[in-house]
Amino acid sequence: MACLRLWRDTGLTEFLDRAREIGAQQQLAKTAVREDDRAHWPVDEDTTIIGYGQGASGVAMFLLGLHAATGDRDVLALGRAALDFDLSCAEPTPSGFLSFPAAVATDGKPSESLRQYWDKGTAGVLTTLLRYHHVTGDPALRQWIEDILPDVRHKFVAFPQLFHGASGIGNALLDAYEFLGDPELLGDAQRSAAVVLCNATERPEGIVFPGEQVMRESCDLASGSAGVALFLDRLRRARPGARTNPNFVLDDLLERDA
């Protein structure tokens, strides 16, 4: 994804060539574990991580961007197979929502609890799902969006941060608002912001937010004030049809397939 970003910003084809090697010619296409119409990349012989940060949804996002840059349909097919793998791991919660484990064992059983977050969980899967639906228009993906959206519309979340908390969930809700245009989704994102702001702590230097597991104050992107600030700033600017997500996506490359 960094190579695609650099190619887009500089026009230097060496970066596109490197991205193509990673996706289509070298690492991902050759190392994917394929089962039926799905593809994934286990971290070891026992475990496969699910989601955007380290799972197939994040890989699928890169492959969608690579397809947009090159027109390679095989790359798109591999990305869709990766997304379908993560979607196949959805599990119902006691409340009836569909959610995602952070990882599954090689026998297909969840190896960790269900999560709603961006790095591991529903918000990250939704991030990729929205963009595949935008590019392909597949009605099956539209149904998946409807099926998993309720899991990121919770009022309360334990942590405020971007990768693993309310800011990341709110960011995914803003994605859904921009792609789908439903104003209720903006309201959901605003409620996520209210949860985030409940965690704000005033210091002489300004406002800071607690980091991972609320054990320390943090200023970083993943678990601290920088990631929170990006979400809150985006909340002011999001609108239907806009593409204001700055975090690990390639929206300026993506157009609907003809």
CSV table of C-alpha atoms in Angstrom, one decimal:
chain,number,residue,atom,x,y,z
A,1,MET,CA,0.0,0.0,0.0
A,2,ALA,CA,2.9,2.3,0.7
A,3,CYS,CA,4.3,1.6,-2.8
A,4,LEU,CA,0.9,2.4,-4.4
A,5,ARG,CA,0.7,5.6,-2.4
A,6,LEU,CA,4.2,6.6,-3.5
A,7,TRP,CA,3.5,5.8,-7.1
A,8,ARG,CA,0.2,7.8,-7.0
A,9,ASP,CA,1.9,10.8,-5.5
A,10,THR,CA,5.2,10.8,-7.4
A,11,GLY,CA,4.4,9.1,-10.7
A,12,LEU,CA,7.5,6.9,-10.4
A,13,THR,CA,6.7,3.5,-12.0
A,14,GLU,CA,9.3,1.7,-9.9
A,15,PHE,CA,6.9,1.9,-7.0
A,16,LEU,CA,4.0,0.4,-9.0
A,17,ASP,CA,6.4,-2.3,-10.2
A,18,ARG,CA,7.2,-3.2,-6.7
A,19,ALA,CA,3.6,-3.2,-5.6
A,20,ARG,CA,2.8,-5.6,-8.6
A,21,GLU,CA,5.7,-7.9,-7.5
A,22,ILE,CA,4.3,-8.0,-4.0
A,23,GLY,CA,0.7,-8.7,-5.0
A,24,ALA,CA,0.6,-10.5,-8.3
A,25,GLN,CA,4.0,-11.9,-9.1
A,26,GLN,CA,5.8,-12.7,-5.9
A,27,GLN,CA,4.6,-12.9,-2.3
A,28,LEU,CA,0.8,-12.8,-1.9
A,29,ALA,CA,-0.4,-14.8,-4.9
A,30,LYS,CA,2.2,-17.5,-4.3
A,31,THR,CA,1.8,-17.8,-0.6
A,32,ALA,CA,-2.0,-17.7,-0.3
A,33,VAL,CA,-3.6,-20.7,1.3
A,34,ARG,CA,-6.7,-21.4,-0.9
A,35,GLU,CA,-9.8,-23.2,0.2
A,36,ASP,CA,-12.8,-23.3,-2.1
A,37,ASP,CA,-13.2,-19.7,-3.3
A,38,ARG,CA,-11.4,-18.2,-0.3
A,39,ALA,CA,-7.8,-17.2,0.4
A,40,HIS,CA,-5.8,-16.4,3.6
A,41,TRP,CA,-2.3,-16.2,5.0
A,42,PRO,CA,-1.8,-18.1,8.3
A,43,VAL,CA,0.7,-16.6,10.7
A,44,ASP,CA,1.8,-20.2,11.7
A,45,GLU,CA,0.6,-23.7,11.3
A,46,ASP,CA,-2.1,-23.3,14.0
A,47,THR,CA,-3.5,-19.7,13.6
A,48,THR,CA,-4.9,-17.3,11.0
A,49,ILE,CA,-5.5,-13.7,12.1
A,50,ILE,CA,-8.7,-12.1,11.0
A,51,GLY,CA,-9.3,-8.4,10.1
A,52,TYR,CA,-7.6,-5.4,8.7
A,53,GLY,CA,-4.4,-4.9,10.7
A,54,GLN,CA,-2.9,-8.4,10.2
A,55,GLY,CA,-5.6,-10.4,8.4
A,56,ALA,CA,-7.0,-11.0,5.0
A,57,SER,CA,-9.2,-7.9,5.0
A,58,GLY,CA,-6.1,-5.7,5.0
A,59,VAL,CA,-4.5,-7.8,2.3
A,60,ALA,CA,-7.7,-7.5,0.3
A,61,MET,CA,-7.6,-3.7,0.5
A,62,PHE,CA,-4.1,-3.6,-0.9
A,63,LEU,CA,-5.1,-6.0,-3.7
A,64,LEU,CA,-8.2,-3.8,-4.6
A,65,GLY,CA,-5.9,-0.8,-4.9
A,66,LEU,CA,-3.5,-2.8,-7.0
A,67,HIS,CA,-6.3,-3.9,-9.3
A,68,ALA,CA,-7.4,-0.2,-9.6
A,69,ALA,CA,-3.8,0.7,-10.6
A,70,THR,CA,-3.2,-2.1,-13.1
A,71,GLY,CA,-6.6,-3.4,-14.2
A,72,ASP,CA,-5.4,-6.9,-13.3
A,73,ARG,CA,-8.6,-9.1,-12.8
A,74,ASP,CA,-6.6,-11.9,-11.2
A,75,VAL,CA,-5.5,-9.5,-8.5
A,76,LEU,CA,-9.1,-8.5,-7.9
A,77,ALA,CA,-10.2,-12.1,-7.7
A,78,LEU,CA,-7.5,-12.9,-5.1
A,79,GLY,CA,-8.6,-9.9,-3.1
A,80,ARG,CA,-12.2,-10.9,-3.2
A,81,ALA,CA,-11.2,-14.4,-2.1
A,82,ALA,CA,-9.3,-12.9,0.8
A,83,LEU,CA,-12.3,-10.8,1.8
A,84,ASP,CA,-14.6,-13.8,1.5
A,85,PHE,CA,-12.4,-15.7,3.9
A,86,ASP,CA,-12.7,-13.1,6.6
A,87,LEU,CA,-16.5,-12.8,6.0
A,88,SER,CA,-16.8,-16.6,6.3
A,89,CYS,CA,-15.4,-16.3,9.9
A,90,ALA,CA,-18.3,-14.1,11.1
A,91,GLU,CA,-19.9,-15.4,14.3
A,92,PRO,CA,-23.3,-14.5,15.9
A,93,THR,CA,-23.1,-12.7,19.3
A,94,PRO,CA,-25.5,-13.5,22.1
A,95,SER,CA,-27.4,-10.3,21.1
A,96,GLY,CA,-27.8,-11.6,17.5
A,97,PHE,CA,-25.2,-9.4,15.9
A,98,LEU,CA,-22.6,-10.8,13.5
A,99,SER,CA,-19.1,-10.2,14.7
A,100,PHE,CA,-15.5,-11.4,14.1
A,101,PRO,CA,-12.9,-13.2,16.1
A,102,ALA,CA,-9.4,-11.8,16.2
A,103,ALA,CA,-8.1,-15.1,15.0
A,104,VAL,CA,-9.2,-18.6,14.0
A,105,ALA,CA,-7.4,-21.9,14.5
A,106,THR,CA,-6.6,-24.0,11.4
A,107,ASP,CA,-9.6,-26.2,12.2
A,108,GLY,CA,-11.8,-23.1,11.6
A,109,LYS,CA,-12.8,-22.6,15.2
A,110,PRO,CA,-12.4,-19.1,16.7
A,111,SER,CA,-9.3,-18.9,18.9
A,112,GLU,CA,-10.1,-15.5,20.4
A,113,SER,CA,-13.2,-13.5,21.5
A,114,LEU,CA,-15.3,-11.6,19.1
A,115,ARG,CA,-14.3,-8.0,18.5
A,116,GLN,CA,-15.7,-4.8,16.9
A,117,TYR,CA,-12.4,-2.9,16.4
A,118,TRP,CA,-10.5,-1.7,13.3
A,119,ASP,CA,-7.3,-3.7,13.7
A,120,LYS,CA,-9.0,-6.9,14.6
A,121,GLY,CA,-12.8,-7.0,14.3
A,122,THR,CA,-15.9,-5.8,12.5
A,123,ALA,CA,-14.8,-2.2,11.8
A,124,GLY,CA,-11.8,-3.3,9.9
A,125,VAL,CA,-13.7,-5.9,7.8
A,126,LEU,CA,-16.3,-3.3,7.1
A,127,THR,CA,-13.6,-0.9,5.9
A,128,THR,CA,-12.7,-3.3,3.1
A,129,LEU,CA,-16.2,-4.6,2.4
A,130,LEU,CA,-17.5,-1.1,1.7
A,131,ARG,CA,-14.8,-0.5,-0.9
A,132,TYR,CA,-15.3,-3.9,-2.7
A,133,HIS,CA,-19.0,-3.2,-2.9
A,134,HIS,CA,-18.3,0.3,-4.3
A,135,VAL,CA,-16.0,-1.1,-7.0
A,136,THR,CA,-17.9,-4.2,-8.0
A,137,GLY,CA,-21.5,-3.4,-7.1
A,138,ASP,CA,-22.0,-7.0,-6.0
A,139,PRO,CA,-25.4,-7.3,-4.2
A,140,ALA,CA,-24.1,-10.1,-2.1
A,141,LEU,CA,-21.6,-7.6,-0.6
A,142,ARG,CA,-24.3,-5.1,0.0
A,143,GLN,CA,-26.1,-7.7,2.0
A,144,TRP,CA,-23.0,-8.4,4.0
A,145,ILE,CA,-22.8,-4.6,4.8
A,146,GLU,CA,-26.3,-4.7,6.2
A,147,ASP,CA,-25.5,-7.8,8.2
A,148,ILE,CA,-22.4,-6.6,10.0
A,149,LEU,CA,-23.2,-2.8,10.4
A,150,PRO,CA,-25.2,-3.4,13.6
A,151,ASP,CA,-22.0,-4.7,15.3
A,152,VAL,CA,-20.3,-1.3,15.0
A,153,ARG,CA,-23.3,0.8,16.1
A,154,HIS,CA,-22.9,0.1,19.8
A,155,LYS,CA,-23.2,3.1,22.1
A,156,PHE,CA,-20.4,2.1,24.5
A,157,VAL,CA,-16.8,1.0,23.7
A,158,ALA,CA,-14.1,0.3,26.3
A,159,PHE,CA,-11.3,2.3,24.7
A,160,PRO,CA,-11.1,5.6,22.8
A,161,GLN,CA,-8.2,4.9,20.4
A,162,LEU,CA,-8.1,4.4,16.6
A,163,PHE,CA,-6.8,0.9,16.1
A,164,HIS,CA,-8.5,-0.7,19.0
A,165,GLY,CA,-11.3,1.5,20.2
A,166,ALA,CA,-14.1,3.9,19.6
A,167,SER,CA,-12.2,6.2,17.2
A,168,GLY,CA,-11.6,3.3,14.8
A,169,ILE,CA,-15.2,2.2,15.0
A,170,GLY,CA,-16.4,5.8,14.4
A,171,ASN,CA,-14.0,6.0,11.5
A,172,ALA,CA,-15.6,2.9,9.9
A,173,LEU,CA,-19.0,4.4,10.5
A,174,LEU,CA,-17.9,7.6,8.7
A,175,ASP,CA,-16.8,5.3,5.8
A,176,ALA,CA,-20.2,3.8,5.7
A,177,TYR,CA,-21.8,7.2,5.8
A,178,GLU,CA,-19.7,8.5,2.9
A,179,PHE,CA,-20.2,5.4,0.8
A,180,LEU,CA,-23.9,4.7,1.6
A,181,GLY,CA,-25.2,8.2,2.3
A,182,ASP,CA,-27.4,7.2,5.3
A,183,PRO,CA,-27.5,10.2,7.7
A,184,GLU,CA,-28.2,7.8,10.6
A,185,LEU,CA,-24.7,6.5,10.2
A,186,LEU,CA,-23.3,10.0,10.8
A,187,GLY,CA,-25.4,10.1,14.0
A,188,ASP,CA,-23.7,6.8,15.0
A,189,ALA,CA,-20.3,8.2,14.3
A,190,GLN,CA,-21.2,11.3,16.5
A,191,ARG,CA,-22.1,8.9,19.3
A,192,SER,CA,-18.7,7.2,18.9
A,193,ALA,CA,-17.1,10.7,19.2
A,194,ALA,CA,-19.1,11.3,22.4
A,195,VAL,CA,-17.7,8.1,23.9
A,196,VAL,CA,-14.2,9.2,22.8
A,197,LEU,CA,-14.5,12.6,24.5
A,198,CYS,CA,-15.5,11.0,27.7
A,199,ASN,CA,-11.9,9.7,27.9
A,200,ALA,CA,-10.3,13.2,27.4
A,201,THR,CA,-8.0,14.2,30.2
A,202,GLU,CA,-6.9,17.8,30.7
A,203,ARG,CA,-3.2,18.5,31.3
A,204,PRO,CA,-1.3,21.8,31.5
A,205,GLU,CA,-0.1,21.2,28.0
A,206,GLY,CA,-3.6,20.4,26.6
A,207,ILE,CA,-5.9,17.4,26.3
A,208,VAL,CA,-4.6,13.8,26.1
A,209,PHE,CA,-6.2,10.4,25.8
A,210,PRO,CA,-5.4,7.1,27.5
A,211,GLY,CA,-3.7,4.5,25.4
A,212,GLU,CA,-3.9,0.7,25.1
A,213,GLN,CA,-5.8,-0.9,27.9
A,214,VAL,CA,-6.0,2.6,29.5
A,215,MET,CA,-2.8,1.9,31.4
A,216,ARG,CA,-1.0,5.1,30.3
A,217,GLU,CA,-1.5,8.3,28.4
A,218,SER,CA,-0.4,8.2,24.8
A,219,CYS,CA,0.1,10.5,21.9
A,220,ASP,CA,0.6,7.9,19.1
A,221,LEU,CA,-1.5,7.1,16.0
A,222,ALA,CA,-2.5,3.6,17.0
A,223,SER,CA,-3.5,4.0,20.6
A,224,GLY,CA,-3.3,7.7,21.5
A,225,SER,CA,-4.2,11.2,20.8
A,226,ALA,CA,-3.0,11.4,17.2
A,227,GLY,CA,-5.4,8.8,16.0
A,228,VAL,CA,-8.2,10.2,18.1
A,229,ALA,CA,-7.6,13.7,16.6
A,230,LEU,CA,-7.7,12.3,13.1
A,231,PHE,CA,-11.1,10.8,13.7
A,232,LEU,CA,-12.5,13.9,15.4
A,233,ASP,CA,-11.2,16.1,12.6
A,234,ARG,CA,-12.7,13.9,10.0
A,235,LEU,CA,-16.1,14.0,11.7
A,236,ARG,CA,-16.3,17.7,10.9
A,237,ARG,CA,-15.6,17.1,7.2
A,238,ALA,CA,-17.4,13.8,6.3
A,239,ARG,CA,-20.3,14.0,3.8
A,240,PRO,CA,-22.0,11.6,1.4
A,241,GLY,CA,-19.8,10.9,-1.6
A,242,ALA,CA,-16.7,12.3,-0.1
A,243,ARG,CA,-13.6,10.3,0.6
A,244,THR,CA,-12.0,11.7,3.7
A,245,ASN,CA,-10.5,8.7,5.3
A,246,PRO,CA,-6.7,9.2,5.6
A,247,ASN,CA,-5.9,5.9,7.3
A,248,PHE,CA,-4.4,3.0,5.3
A,249,VAL,CA,-6.8,3.2,2.4
A,250,LEU,CA,-6.3,4.2,-1.3
A,251,ASP,CA,-9.7,5.8,-2.0
A,252,ASP,CA,-8.4,8.1,-4.7
A,253,LEU,CA,-7.5,5.1,-6.8
A,254,LEU,CA,-10.9,3.4,-6.6
A,255,GLU,CA,-13.6,3.8,-9.2
A,256,ARG,CA,-16.5,1.5,-10.0
A,257,ASP,CA,-15.8,-1.2,-12.5
A,258,ALA,CA,-17.5,-0.8,-15.8
